[in-house]
Amino acid sequence: MRVIFLFFLFIHSSLLISQVKLPVSKKNSKAEKIRLVNADLEEVNEMVFNGNMIYSGNVVAEHETSKLKADSVIYFQDKETIEARGNIHFVDKGSSLVCERLTYDATTRLVTAYDNVKLVTPDQTVETDKMFYDANADIAYFDNWGTIYKGKDVTRTKVGIYYVKQNRIELGESSILESPDYRIEGSSIKYDSNTGLAVFDQFTRINNKKDFSVYVTGSNGTYNTKTKESFLKKDGRVNYQGKVLTGDELYFNEITGFGKGIKNVKIEEPKEKRFIIGNYGEVYQFKDSAIITGRPYMVKAFTKDSLYLHSDTLIATQDINKKSIIRGYHNGRIFKSNLSGKSDSLVYHESIGRIDFYKKPIFWSSGGRQLVADTLSAYMNIKTQAIDSIYGRNHAFVISKVDSLSPKFEFNQAKGRMLHAYFENEELHFVDLQGNAESITYVEEENSKTHEKVRTGISRSICGILQGEFINRKMDIVSCQINAESKIYPESKVPKRQRYLEEFDWSEEEQLHKWQDIFPDVLIYDKNKPKKTIEEILTEEEQESETKVNK
């Protein structure tokens, strides 16, 4: 019965080998013969195994650089092959393999080991239930789950090829490399334990086991298990502290927390519903900061619309209270559905909804209204996400077109040292100017018969505090306080050239009308080109009127 059972196992194992894609192993017709060094018992049965010898009891066999010990061995001399069984210990060069069943082909030096297989090399240990080992090439292969140990590092994979000489592992389906520091999961990983480099070309996830908020995913890249550095291409993602870095090419160092992206870079913070996009970016995990250049812009998603912000360089940081701050340097621009603005630099305090603008800031609100000052701060309601107010410091100037639909160069104006502007229903509703305040407004009254607005004159006011209310998108002076001087003149008595306050500067050509206008190369404006003077604009307007009359 024992002989028949051994025969069945041999045939079954041969069928399994034929179904598996083994490492290439060439036959050697001049290979040395297997030498049986010792056996307690030798048997021959002409009815089984074609009369080949069966050795049992402390069997020792040798072949070239290999040595085998087992409880029993069947020697197929015509094929120069042996099948061993029980307490097997196979040694070749510096590698040692133990298992319960084994076949060895002397012409190819290919070993097939079964049941509780353990391959021990100077660098690593491999455990599996079935393994193919090429003693010529020093290559071990398995395709039905195996575990590889190297110190505290553990690798588990369904399919694996271990190149013993190079100390390199190629991992296939459902692979896991794990250590106290990291866990790598993928389907096609090549791992060199000498360099610590893992190379993958299918979707792979790399987890930082010391900080589970940090993990890397991608379908094309490398991970160095020694330096904890990732290089990713294609669809790479770096996740850290609730943020996500993506780009065409990515680098991330878990030890330093430094990462960078090249081309189509995006830093996303889902919790804040905000992301920053550009062509180059750097992130600093432990400083919780980032810098984006290369046509960068930020998008903050609100319930009804979104806030768009651009500068040549955007820097995201955290203050001492862990509140997000976005800084923009040079060519700063902002767009929201009812508001747009620009300045040289800006600061967005995300948690309190405040945006500060520095160096020649300009704000435009719907209805043809413009606000300027040396510095401007816009405040948004955190709950409603709407603009609440704007505060201007020094040289504040408010300009509102008398009729936003008319091409005429007519404006209600007010200026002072300080400005408070208040919004209602997303539109400018009230302004408060303090310190040497002045205004020029077009006065309109309702006709009692037609109930239409009729212009009755032009008002000029000078006072310490000036307040104006916008009704139907037109500014009316509500009050003029402290040393007030106010007078209404008939329109015919005020020459057109005198209907503008000193430092009046209407910048309609710079106004942003859609979110794409935040980019200077979309809304092209030459700041070095001299602006037309009021005199030139009014002269052109008069010439156009005369042309129409003559026609």
mmCIF file of N, CA and C in Angstrom, residues 408-527:
data_model
loop_
_atom_site.group_PDB
_atom_site.id
_atom_site.type_symbol
_atom_site.label_atom_id
_atom_site.label_comp_id
_atom_site.label_asym_id
_atom_site.label_seq_id
_atom_site.Cartn_x
_atom_site.Cartn_y
_atom_site.Cartn_z
ATOM 1 N N LYS A 408 -22.829 105.709 -20.697
ATOM 2 C CA LYS A 408 -22.371 107.024 -20.279
ATOM 3 C C LYS A 408 -21.374 106.922 -19.127
ATOM 4 N N PHE A 409 -20.417 107.827 -19.150
ATOM 5 C CA PHE A 409 -19.364 107.852 -18.135
ATOM 6 C C PHE A 409 -19.832 108.711 -16.957
ATOM 7 N N GLU A 410 -20.864 108.209 -16.230
ATOM 8 C CA GLU A 410 -21.465 108.925 -15.109
ATOM 9 C C GLU A 410 -21.414 108.037 -13.869
ATOM 10 N N PHE A 411 -20.947 108.611 -12.753
ATOM 11 C CA PHE A 411 -20.717 107.807 -11.548
ATOM 12 C C PHE A 411 -21.082 108.568 -10.288
ATOM 13 N N ASN A 412 -21.678 107.856 -9.347
ATOM 14 C CA ASN A 412 -21.789 108.321 -7.971
ATOM 15 C C ASN A 412 -20.502 107.914 -7.269
ATOM 16 N N GLN A 413 -19.942 108.861 -6.501
ATOM 17 C CA GLN A 413 -18.628 108.609 -5.896
ATOM 18 C C GLN A 413 -18.604 109.081 -4.450
ATOM 19 N N ALA A 414 -17.805 108.371 -3.652
ATOM 20 C CA ALA A 414 -17.585 108.791 -2.274
ATOM 21 C C ALA A 414 -16.206 108.308 -1.847
ATOM 22 N N LYS A 415 -15.500 109.139 -1.078
ATOM 23 C CA LYS A 415 -14.180 108.717 -0.615
ATOM 24 C C LYS A 415 -13.925 109.239 0.782
ATOM 25 N N GLY A 416 -12.971 108.631 1.450
ATOM 26 C CA GLY A 416 -12.590 109.009 2.804
ATOM 27 C C GLY A 416 -11.355 108.248 3.223
ATOM 28 N N ARG A 417 -10.978 108.425 4.494
ATOM 29 C CA ARG A 417 -9.779 107.740 4.955
ATOM 30 C C ARG A 417 -10.059 106.262 5.236
ATOM 31 N N MET A 418 -11.220 105.984 5.869
ATOM 32 C CA MET A 418 -11.579 104.609 6.220
ATOM 33 C C MET A 418 -12.936 104.263 5.617
ATOM 34 N N LEU A 419 -13.121 102.987 5.305
ATOM 35 C CA LEU A 419 -14.362 102.543 4.665
ATOM 36 C C LEU A 419 -14.897 101.291 5.339
ATOM 37 N N HIS A 420 -16.224 101.304 5.608
ATOM 38 C CA HIS A 420 -16.950 100.093 5.977
ATOM 39 C C HIS A 420 -18.082 99.932 4.965
ATOM 40 N N ALA A 421 -18.074 98.808 4.261
ATOM 41 C CA ALA A 421 -19.135 98.542 3.285
ATOM 42 C C ALA A 421 -19.885 97.287 3.726
ATOM 43 N N TYR A 422 -21.210 97.344 3.713
ATOM 44 C CA TYR A 422 -22.037 96.241 4.205
ATOM 45 C C TYR A 422 -22.914 95.694 3.077
ATOM 46 N N PHE A 423 -23.092 94.367 3.102
ATOM 47 C CA PHE A 423 -23.850 93.702 2.045
ATOM 48 C C PHE A 423 -25.142 93.107 2.598
ATOM 49 N N GLU A 424 -26.149 93.066 1.736
ATOM 50 C CA GLU A 424 -27.399 92.373 2.020
ATOM 51 C C GLU A 424 -27.806 91.596 0.781
ATOM 52 N N ASN A 425 -28.158 90.322 0.992
ATOM 53 C CA ASN A 425 -28.563 89.465 -0.130
ATOM 54 C C ASN A 425 -27.518 89.468 -1.250
ATOM 55 N N GLU A 426 -26.260 89.390 -0.839
ATOM 56 C CA GLU A 426 -25.139 89.288 -1.774
ATOM 57 C C GLU A 426 -24.874 90.562 -2.574
ATOM 58 N N GLU A 427 -25.499 91.689 -2.204
ATOM 59 C CA GLU A 427 -25.282 92.938 -2.930
ATOM 60 C C GLU A 427 -24.890 94.044 -1.957
ATOM 61 N N LEU A 428 -24.075 94.998 -2.440
ATOM 62 C CA LEU A 428 -23.647 96.128 -1.631
ATOM 63 C C LEU A 428 -24.863 96.961 -1.228
ATOM 64 N N HIS A 429 -25.011 97.164 0.074
ATOM 65 C CA HIS A 429 -26.209 97.841 0.585
ATOM 66 C C HIS A 429 -25.907 99.170 1.250
ATOM 67 N N PHE A 430 -24.781 99.292 1.961
ATOM 68 C CA PHE A 430 -24.532 100.492 2.764
ATOM 69 C C PHE A 430 -23.027 100.717 2.879
ATOM 70 N N VAL A 431 -22.608 101.993 2.800
ATOM 71 C CA VAL A 431 -21.194 102.331 2.983
ATOM 72 C C VAL A 431 -21.065 103.409 4.044
ATOM 73 N N ASP A 432 -19.994 103.310 4.808
ATOM 74 C CA ASP A 432 -19.703 104.280 5.863
ATOM 75 C C ASP A 432 -18.258 104.718 5.666
ATOM 76 N N LEU A 433 -18.075 105.997 5.329
ATOM 77 C CA LEU A 433 -16.740 106.550 5.094
ATOM 78 C C LEU A 433 -16.419 107.564 6.181
ATOM 79 N N GLN A 434 -15.224 107.455 6.753
ATOM 80 C CA GLN A 434 -14.831 108.340 7.848
ATOM 81 C C GLN A 434 -13.489 108.990 7.546
ATOM 82 N N GLY A 435 -13.380 110.273 7.954
ATOM 83 C CA GLY A 435 -12.122 110.985 7.789
ATOM 84 C C GLY A 435 -12.022 111.681 6.454
ATOM 85 N N ASN A 436 -12.224 113.008 6.464
ATOM 86 C CA ASN A 436 -12.130 113.806 5.236
ATOM 87 C C ASN A 436 -12.976 113.216 4.108
ATOM 88 N N ALA A 437 -14.217 112.911 4.453
ATOM 89 C CA ALA A 437 -15.094 112.274 3.479
ATOM 90 C C ALA A 437 -15.630 113.284 2.463
ATOM 91 N N GLU A 438 -15.750 112.814 1.216
ATOM 92 C CA GLU A 438 -16.309 113.628 0.131
ATOM 93 C C GLU A 438 -17.193 112.744 -0.737
ATOM 94 N N SER A 439 -18.135 113.382 -1.409
ATOM 95 C CA SER A 439 -18.981 112.614 -2.323
ATOM 96 C C SER A 439 -19.481 113.493 -3.457
ATOM 97 N N ILE A 440 -19.730 112.867 -4.591
ATOM 98 C CA ILE A 440 -20.440 113.477 -5.721
ATOM 99 C C ILE A 440 -21.489 112.458 -6.146
ATOM 100 N N THR A 441 -22.762 112.859 -6.103
ATOM 101 C CA THR A 441 -23.849 111.949 -6.482
ATOM 102 C C THR A 441 -24.840 112.642 -7.386
ATOM 103 N N TYR A 442 -25.433 111.854 -8.257
ATOM 104 C CA TYR A 442 -26.483 112.362 -9.139
ATOM 105 C C TYR A 442 -27.821 112.209 -8.411
ATOM 106 N N VAL A 443 -28.526 113.326 -8.244
ATOM 107 C CA VAL A 443 -29.773 113.330 -7.474
ATOM 108 C C VAL A 443 -30.946 113.060 -8.401
ATOM 109 N N GLU A 444 -31.783 112.113 -7.980
ATOM 110 C CA GLU A 444 -32.981 111.778 -8.750
ATOM 111 C C GLU A 444 -34.203 111.813 -7.839
ATOM 112 N N GLU A 445 -35.307 112.282 -8.391
ATOM 113 C CA GLU A 445 -36.566 112.312 -7.645
ATOM 114 C C GLU A 445 -37.662 111.681 -8.501
ATOM 115 N N GLU A 446 -38.661 111.172 -7.798
ATOM 116 C CA GLU A 446 -39.739 110.487 -8.499
ATOM 117 C C GLU A 446 -40.773 111.490 -9.008
ATOM 118 N N ASN A 447 -41.132 111.392 -10.293
ATOM 119 C CA ASN A 447 -42.174 112.244 -10.888
ATOM 120 C C ASN A 447 -43.526 111.796 -10.341
ATOM 121 N N SER A 448 -44.267 112.738 -9.775
ATOM 122 C CA SER A 448 -45.548 112.405 -9.138
ATOM 123 C C SER A 448 -46.587 111.868 -10.118
ATOM 124 N N LYS A 449 -46.471 112.242 -11.369
ATOM 125 C CA LYS A 449 -47.439 111.781 -12.366
ATOM 126 C C LYS A 449 -47.020 110.450 -12.995
ATOM 127 N N THR A 450 -45.774 110.373 -13.451
ATOM 128 C CA THR A 450 -45.324 109.166 -14.161
ATOM 129 C C THR A 450 -44.692 108.142 -13.223
ATOM 130 N N HIS A 451 -44.342 108.598 -11.992
ATOM 131 C CA HIS A 451 -43.674 107.753 -10.999
ATOM 132 C C HIS A 451 -42.324 107.242 -11.500
ATOM 133 N N GLU A 452 -41.759 107.942 -12.462
ATOM 134 C CA GLU A 452 -40.424 107.597 -12.937
ATOM 135 C C GLU A 452 -39.389 108.502 -12.281
ATOM 136 N N LYS A 453 -38.165 108.006 -12.177
ATOM 137 C CA LYS A 453 -37.081 108.787 -11.601
ATOM 138 C C LYS A 453 -36.615 109.853 -12.595
ATOM 139 N N VAL A 454 -36.523 111.068 -12.089
ATOM 140 C CA VAL A 454 -36.090 112.186 -12.925
ATOM 141 C C VAL A 454 -34.886 112.843 -12.260
ATOM 142 N N ARG A 455 -33.849 113.055 -13.029
ATOM 143 C CA ARG A 455 -32.646 113.670 -12.481
ATOM 144 C C ARG A 455 -32.900 115.152 -12.237
ATOM 145 N N THR A 456 -32.551 115.577 -11.002
ATOM 146 C CA THR A 456 -32.792 116.980 -10.633
ATOM 147 C C THR A 456 -31.513 117.756 -10.389
ATOM 148 N N GLY A 457 -30.388 117.089 -10.286
ATOM 149 C CA GLY A 457 -29.154 117.823 -10.075
ATOM 150 C C GLY A 457 -28.016 116.912 -9.666
ATOM 151 N N ILE A 458 -26.904 117.565 -9.269
ATOM 152 C CA ILE A 458 -25.719 116.842 -8.804
ATOM 153 C C ILE A 458 -25.364 117.378 -7.429
ATOM 154 N N SER A 459 -25.201 116.464 -6.467
ATOM 155 C CA SER A 459 -24.904 116.856 -5.094
ATOM 156 C C SER A 459 -23.426 116.661 -4.804
ATOM 157 N N ARG A 460 -22.864 117.642 -4.082
ATOM 158 C CA ARG A 460 -21.475 117.514 -3.644
ATOM 159 C C ARG A 460 -21.438 117.738 -2.136
ATOM 160 N N SER A 461 -20.793 116.780 -1.413
ATOM 161 C CA SER A 461 -20.759 116.846 0.047
ATOM 162 C C SER A 461 -19.335 116.684 0.561
ATOM 163 N N ILE A 462 -19.045 117.368 1.683
ATOM 164 C CA ILE A 462 -17.765 117.238 2.379
ATOM 165 C C ILE A 462 -18.077 117.191 3.869
ATOM 166 N N CYS A 463 -17.536 116.181 4.577
ATOM 167 C CA CYS A 463 -17.811 116.061 6.007
ATOM 168 C C CYS A 463 -16.838 115.085 6.651
ATOM 169 N N GLY A 464 -16.974 114.897 7.977
ATOM 170 C CA GLY A 464 -16.100 113.982 8.691
ATOM 171 C C GLY A 464 -16.541 112.539 8.541
ATOM 172 N N ILE A 465 -17.856 112.321 8.559
ATOM 173 C CA ILE A 465 -18.415 110.973 8.397
ATOM 174 C C ILE A 465 -19.513 111.033 7.352
ATOM 175 N N LEU A 466 -19.415 110.153 6.372
ATOM 176 C CA LEU A 466 -20.388 110.140 5.285
ATOM 177 C C LEU A 466 -20.949 108.726 5.141
ATOM 178 N N GLN A 467 -22.270 108.633 5.088
ATOM 179 C CA GLN A 467 -22.925 107.339 4.963
ATOM 180 C C GLN A 467 -23.813 107.320 3.739
ATOM 181 N N GLY A 468 -23.714 106.247 2.975
ATOM 182 C CA GLY A 468 -24.499 106.141 1.752
ATOM 183 C C GLY A 468 -25.213 104.808 1.673
ATOM 184 N N GLU A 469 -26.436 104.837 1.198
ATOM 185 C CA GLU A 469 -27.224 103.616 1.059
ATOM 186 C C GLU A 469 -27.496 103.353 -0.412
ATOM 187 N N PHE A 470 -27.412 102.073 -0.794
ATOM 188 C CA PHE A 470 -27.679 101.692 -2.174
ATOM 189 C C PHE A 470 -29.118 101.196 -2.275
ATOM 190 N N ILE A 471 -29.914 101.920 -3.056
ATOM 191 C CA ILE A 471 -31.307 101.552 -3.287
ATOM 192 C C ILE A 471 -31.475 101.278 -4.770
ATOM 193 N N ASN A 472 -31.941 100.063 -5.082
ATOM 194 C CA ASN A 472 -32.049 99.646 -6.486
ATOM 195 C C ASN A 472 -30.718 99.814 -7.211
ATOM 196 N N ARG A 473 -29.652 99.445 -6.490
ATOM 197 C CA ARG A 473 -28.283 99.474 -7.016
ATOM 198 C C ARG A 473 -27.764 100.874 -7.293
ATOM 199 N N LYS A 474 -28.424 101.894 -6.719
ATOM 200 C CA LYS A 474 -27.956 103.274 -6.894
ATOM 201 C C LYS A 474 -27.669 103.865 -5.525
ATOM 202 N N MET A 475 -26.588 104.621 -5.421
ATOM 203 C CA MET A 475 -26.160 105.150 -4.136
ATOM 204 C C MET A 475 -26.835 106.480 -3.834
ATOM 205 N N ASP A 476 -27.466 106.548 -2.660
ATOM 206 C CA ASP A 476 -28.025 107.788 -2.131
ATOM 207 C C ASP A 476 -27.290 108.119 -0.853
ATOM 208 N N ILE A 477 -26.982 109.375 -0.645
ATOM 209 C CA ILE A 477 -26.341 109.798 0.596
ATOM 210 C C ILE A 477 -27.380 109.852 1.699
ATOM 211 N N VAL A 478 -27.147 109.082 2.727
ATOM 212 C CA VAL A 478 -28.082 109.040 3.850
ATOM 213 C C VAL A 478 -27.803 110.175 4.809
ATOM 214 N N SER A 479 -26.522 110.387 5.128
ATOM 215 C CA SER A 479 -26.189 111.470 6.056
ATOM 216 C C SER A 479 -24.751 111.912 5.855
ATOM 217 N N CYS A 480 -24.522 113.153 6.253
ATOM 218 C CA CYS A 480 -23.179 113.737 6.197
ATOM 219 C C CYS A 480 -22.988 114.451 7.535
ATOM 220 N N GLN A 481 -22.052 113.956 8.350
ATOM 221 C CA GLN A 481 -21.918 114.434 9.721
ATOM 222 C C GLN A 481 -20.525 115.014 9.966
ATOM 223 N N ILE A 482 -20.457 115.868 10.985
ATOM 224 C CA ILE A 482 -19.226 116.519 11.451
ATOM 225 C C ILE A 482 -18.699 117.488 10.381
ATOM 226 N N ASN A 483 -18.873 118.792 10.687
ATOM 227 C CA ASN A 483 -18.433 119.849 9.765
ATOM 228 C C ASN A 483 -18.947 119.617 8.347
ATOM 229 N N ALA A 484 -20.214 119.299 8.274
ATOM 230 C CA ALA A 484 -20.793 118.939 6.980
ATOM 231 C C ALA A 484 -21.024 120.149 6.083
ATOM 232 N N GLU A 485 -20.690 119.964 4.825
ATOM 233 C CA GLU A 485 -20.983 120.947 3.783
ATOM 234 C C GLU A 485 -21.576 120.176 2.613
ATOM 235 N N SER A 486 -22.825 120.481 2.297
ATOM 236 C CA SER A 486 -23.499 119.739 1.235
ATOM 237 C C SER A 486 -24.348 120.687 0.409
ATOM 238 N N LYS A 487 -24.274 120.528 -0.907
ATOM 239 C CA LYS A 487 -25.029 121.424 -1.786
ATOM 240 C C LYS A 487 -25.387 120.685 -3.081
ATOM 241 N N ILE A 488 -26.603 120.976 -3.572
ATOM 242 C CA ILE A 488 -27.058 120.377 -4.824
ATOM 243 C C ILE A 488 -27.011 121.449 -5.919
ATOM 244 N N TYR A 489 -26.394 121.082 -7.048
ATOM 245 C CA TYR A 489 -26.257 121.999 -8.178
ATOM 246 C C TYR A 489 -27.086 121.484 -9.352
ATOM 247 N N PRO A 490 -27.640 122.394 -10.120
ATOM 248 C CA PRO A 490 -28.298 121.948 -11.365
ATOM 249 C C PRO A 490 -27.249 121.278 -12.263
ATOM 250 N N GLU A 491 -27.660 120.237 -12.917
ATOM 251 C CA GLU A 491 -26.716 119.486 -13.742
ATOM 252 C C GLU A 491 -26.049 120.373 -14.786
ATOM 253 N N SER A 492 -26.784 121.322 -15.297
ATOM 254 C CA SER A 492 -26.249 122.206 -16.335
ATOM 255 C C SER A 492 -25.158 123.122 -15.811
ATOM 256 N N LYS A 493 -25.113 123.309 -14.491
ATOM 257 C CA LYS A 493 -24.126 124.210 -13.900
ATOM 258 C C LYS A 493 -22.833 123.487 -13.515
ATOM 259 N N VAL A 494 -22.809 122.163 -13.685
ATOM 260 C CA VAL A 494 -21.605 121.397 -13.331
ATOM 261 C C VAL A 494 -20.987 120.840 -14.601
ATOM 262 N N PRO A 495 -19.872 121.395 -15.071
ATOM 263 C CA PRO A 495 -19.220 120.868 -16.282
ATOM 264 C C PRO A 495 -18.847 119.391 -16.098
ATOM 265 N N LYS A 496 -18.879 118.664 -17.174
ATOM 266 C CA LYS A 496 -18.610 117.230 -17.091
ATOM 267 C C LYS A 496 -17.229 116.940 -16.501
ATOM 268 N N ARG A 497 -16.255 117.802 -16.801
ATOM 269 C CA ARG A 497 -14.902 117.567 -16.305
ATOM 270 C C ARG A 497 -14.803 117.770 -14.805
ATOM 271 N N GLN A 498 -15.818 118.355 -14.191
ATOM 272 C CA GLN A 498 -15.793 118.614 -12.747
ATOM 273 C C GLN A 498 -16.717 117.666 -11.968
ATOM 274 N N ARG A 499 -17.144 116.613 -12.601
ATOM 275 C CA ARG A 499 -18.052 115.673 -11.949
ATOM 276 C C ARG A 499 -17.321 114.449 -11.381
ATOM 277 N N TYR A 500 -16.022 114.615 -11.126
ATOM 278 C CA TYR A 500 -15.218 113.496 -10.634
ATOM 279 C C TYR A 500 -14.341 113.970 -9.480
ATOM 280 N N LEU A 501 -14.342 113.198 -8.405
ATOM 281 C CA LEU A 501 -13.492 113.519 -7.263
ATOM 282 C C LEU A 501 -12.026 113.294 -7.632
ATOM 283 N N GLU A 502 -11.159 113.984 -6.931
ATOM 284 C CA GLU A 502 -9.733 113.809 -7.148
ATOM 285 C C GLU A 502 -9.352 112.345 -6.872
ATOM 286 N N GLU A 503 -8.484 111.796 -7.676
ATOM 287 C CA GLU A 503 -8.019 110.399 -7.599
ATOM 288 C C GLU A 503 -9.070 109.411 -8.116
ATOM 289 N N PHE A 504 -10.103 109.930 -8.792
ATOM 290 C CA PHE A 504 -11.085 109.035 -9.409
ATOM 291 C C PHE A 504 -10.379 108.129 -10.429
ATOM 292 N N ASP A 505 -10.651 106.815 -10.354
ATOM 293 C CA ASP A 505 -10.002 105.860 -11.260
ATOM 294 C C ASP A 505 -10.941 104.680 -11.474
ATOM 295 N N TRP A 506 -11.710 104.719 -12.528
ATOM 296 C CA TRP A 506 -12.646 103.633 -12.856
ATOM 297 C C TRP A 506 -11.900 102.570 -13.656
ATOM 298 N N SER A 507 -11.891 101.320 -13.160
ATOM 299 C CA SER A 507 -11.068 100.252 -13.754
ATOM 300 C C SER A 507 -11.928 99.121 -14.291
ATOM 301 N N GLU A 508 -12.922 99.500 -15.067
ATOM 302 C CA GLU A 508 -13.859 98.500 -15.578
ATOM 303 C C GLU A 508 -13.181 97.449 -16.445
ATOM 304 N N GLU A 509 -12.143 97.833 -17.186
ATOM 305 C CA GLU A 509 -11.490 96.889 -18.091
ATOM 306 C C GLU A 509 -10.738 95.791 -17.340
ATOM 307 N N GLU A 510 -10.501 96.008 -16.040
ATOM 308 C CA GLU A 510 -9.806 95.000 -15.240
ATOM 309 C C GLU A 510 -10.765 94.057 -14.516
ATOM 310 N N GLN A 511 -12.034 94.353 -14.527
ATOM 311 C CA GLN A 511 -12.997 93.582 -13.754
ATOM 312 C C GLN A 511 -13.123 92.146 -14.259
ATOM 313 N N LEU A 512 -13.275 91.210 -13.314
ATOM 314 C CA LEU A 512 -13.423 89.789 -13.628
ATOM 315 C C LEU A 512 -14.908 89.463 -13.776
ATOM 316 N N HIS A 513 -15.270 88.762 -14.842
ATOM 317 C CA HIS A 513 -16.680 88.448 -15.102
ATOM 318 C C HIS A 513 -16.991 86.950 -15.004
ATOM 319 N N LYS A 514 -15.961 86.131 -15.016
ATOM 320 C CA LYS A 514 -16.134 84.680 -14.845
ATOM 321 C C LYS A 514 -14.909 84.154 -14.115
ATOM 322 N N TRP A 515 -15.012 82.938 -13.555
ATOM 323 C CA TRP A 515 -13.933 82.466 -12.701
ATOM 324 C C TRP A 515 -12.629 82.284 -13.465
ATOM 325 N N GLN A 516 -12.694 81.981 -14.756
ATOM 326 C CA GLN A 516 -11.462 81.795 -15.541
ATOM 327 C C GLN A 516 -10.665 83.088 -15.663
ATOM 328 N N ASP A 517 -11.315 84.233 -15.405
ATOM 329 C CA ASP A 517 -10.626 85.519 -15.506
ATOM 330 C C ASP A 517 -9.602 85.728 -14.394
ATOM 331 N N ILE A 518 -9.551 84.831 -13.415
ATOM 332 C CA ILE A 518 -8.546 84.978 -12.355
ATOM 333 C C ILE A 518 -7.131 84.806 -12.893
ATOM 334 N N PHE A 519 -6.996 84.204 -14.080
ATOM 335 C CA PHE A 519 -5.672 84.017 -14.666
ATOM 336 C C PHE A 519 -5.315 85.214 -15.549
ATOM 337 N N PRO A 520 -4.169 85.832 -15.304
ATOM 338 C CA PRO A 520 -3.775 86.995 -16.111
ATOM 339 C C PRO A 520 -3.699 86.717 -17.605
ATOM 340 N N ASP A 521 -3.380 85.451 -17.989
ATOM 341 C CA ASP A 521 -3.272 85.154 -19.414
ATOM 342 C C ASP A 521 -4.631 84.939 -20.066
ATOM 343 N N VAL A 522 -5.702 84.894 -19.257
ATOM 344 C CA VAL A 522 -7.063 84.808 -19.806
ATOM 345 C C VAL A 522 -7.646 86.202 -19.957
ATOM 346 N N LEU A 523 -7.647 86.951 -18.846
ATOM 347 C CA LEU A 523 -8.102 88.343 -18.883
ATOM 348 C C LEU A 523 -6.852 89.203 -18.976
ATOM 349 N N ILE A 524 -6.419 89.452 -20.191
ATOM 350 C CA ILE A 524 -5.151 90.150 -20.408
ATOM 351 C C ILE A 524 -5.329 91.640 -20.151
ATOM 352 N N TYR A 525 -4.504 92.130 -19.236
ATOM 353 C CA TYR A 525 -4.526 93.558 -18.910
ATOM 354 C C TYR A 525 -3.088 94.031 -18.789
ATOM 355 N N ASP A 526 -2.738 95.012 -19.573
ATOM 356 C CA ASP A 526 -1.386 95.551 -19.570
ATOM 357 C C ASP A 526 -1.317 96.704 -18.570
ATOM 358 N N LYS A 527 -0.760 96.408 -17.390
ATOM 359 C CA LYS A 527 -0.714 97.444 -16.349
ATOM 360 C C LYS A 527 0.269 98.569 -16.690
#
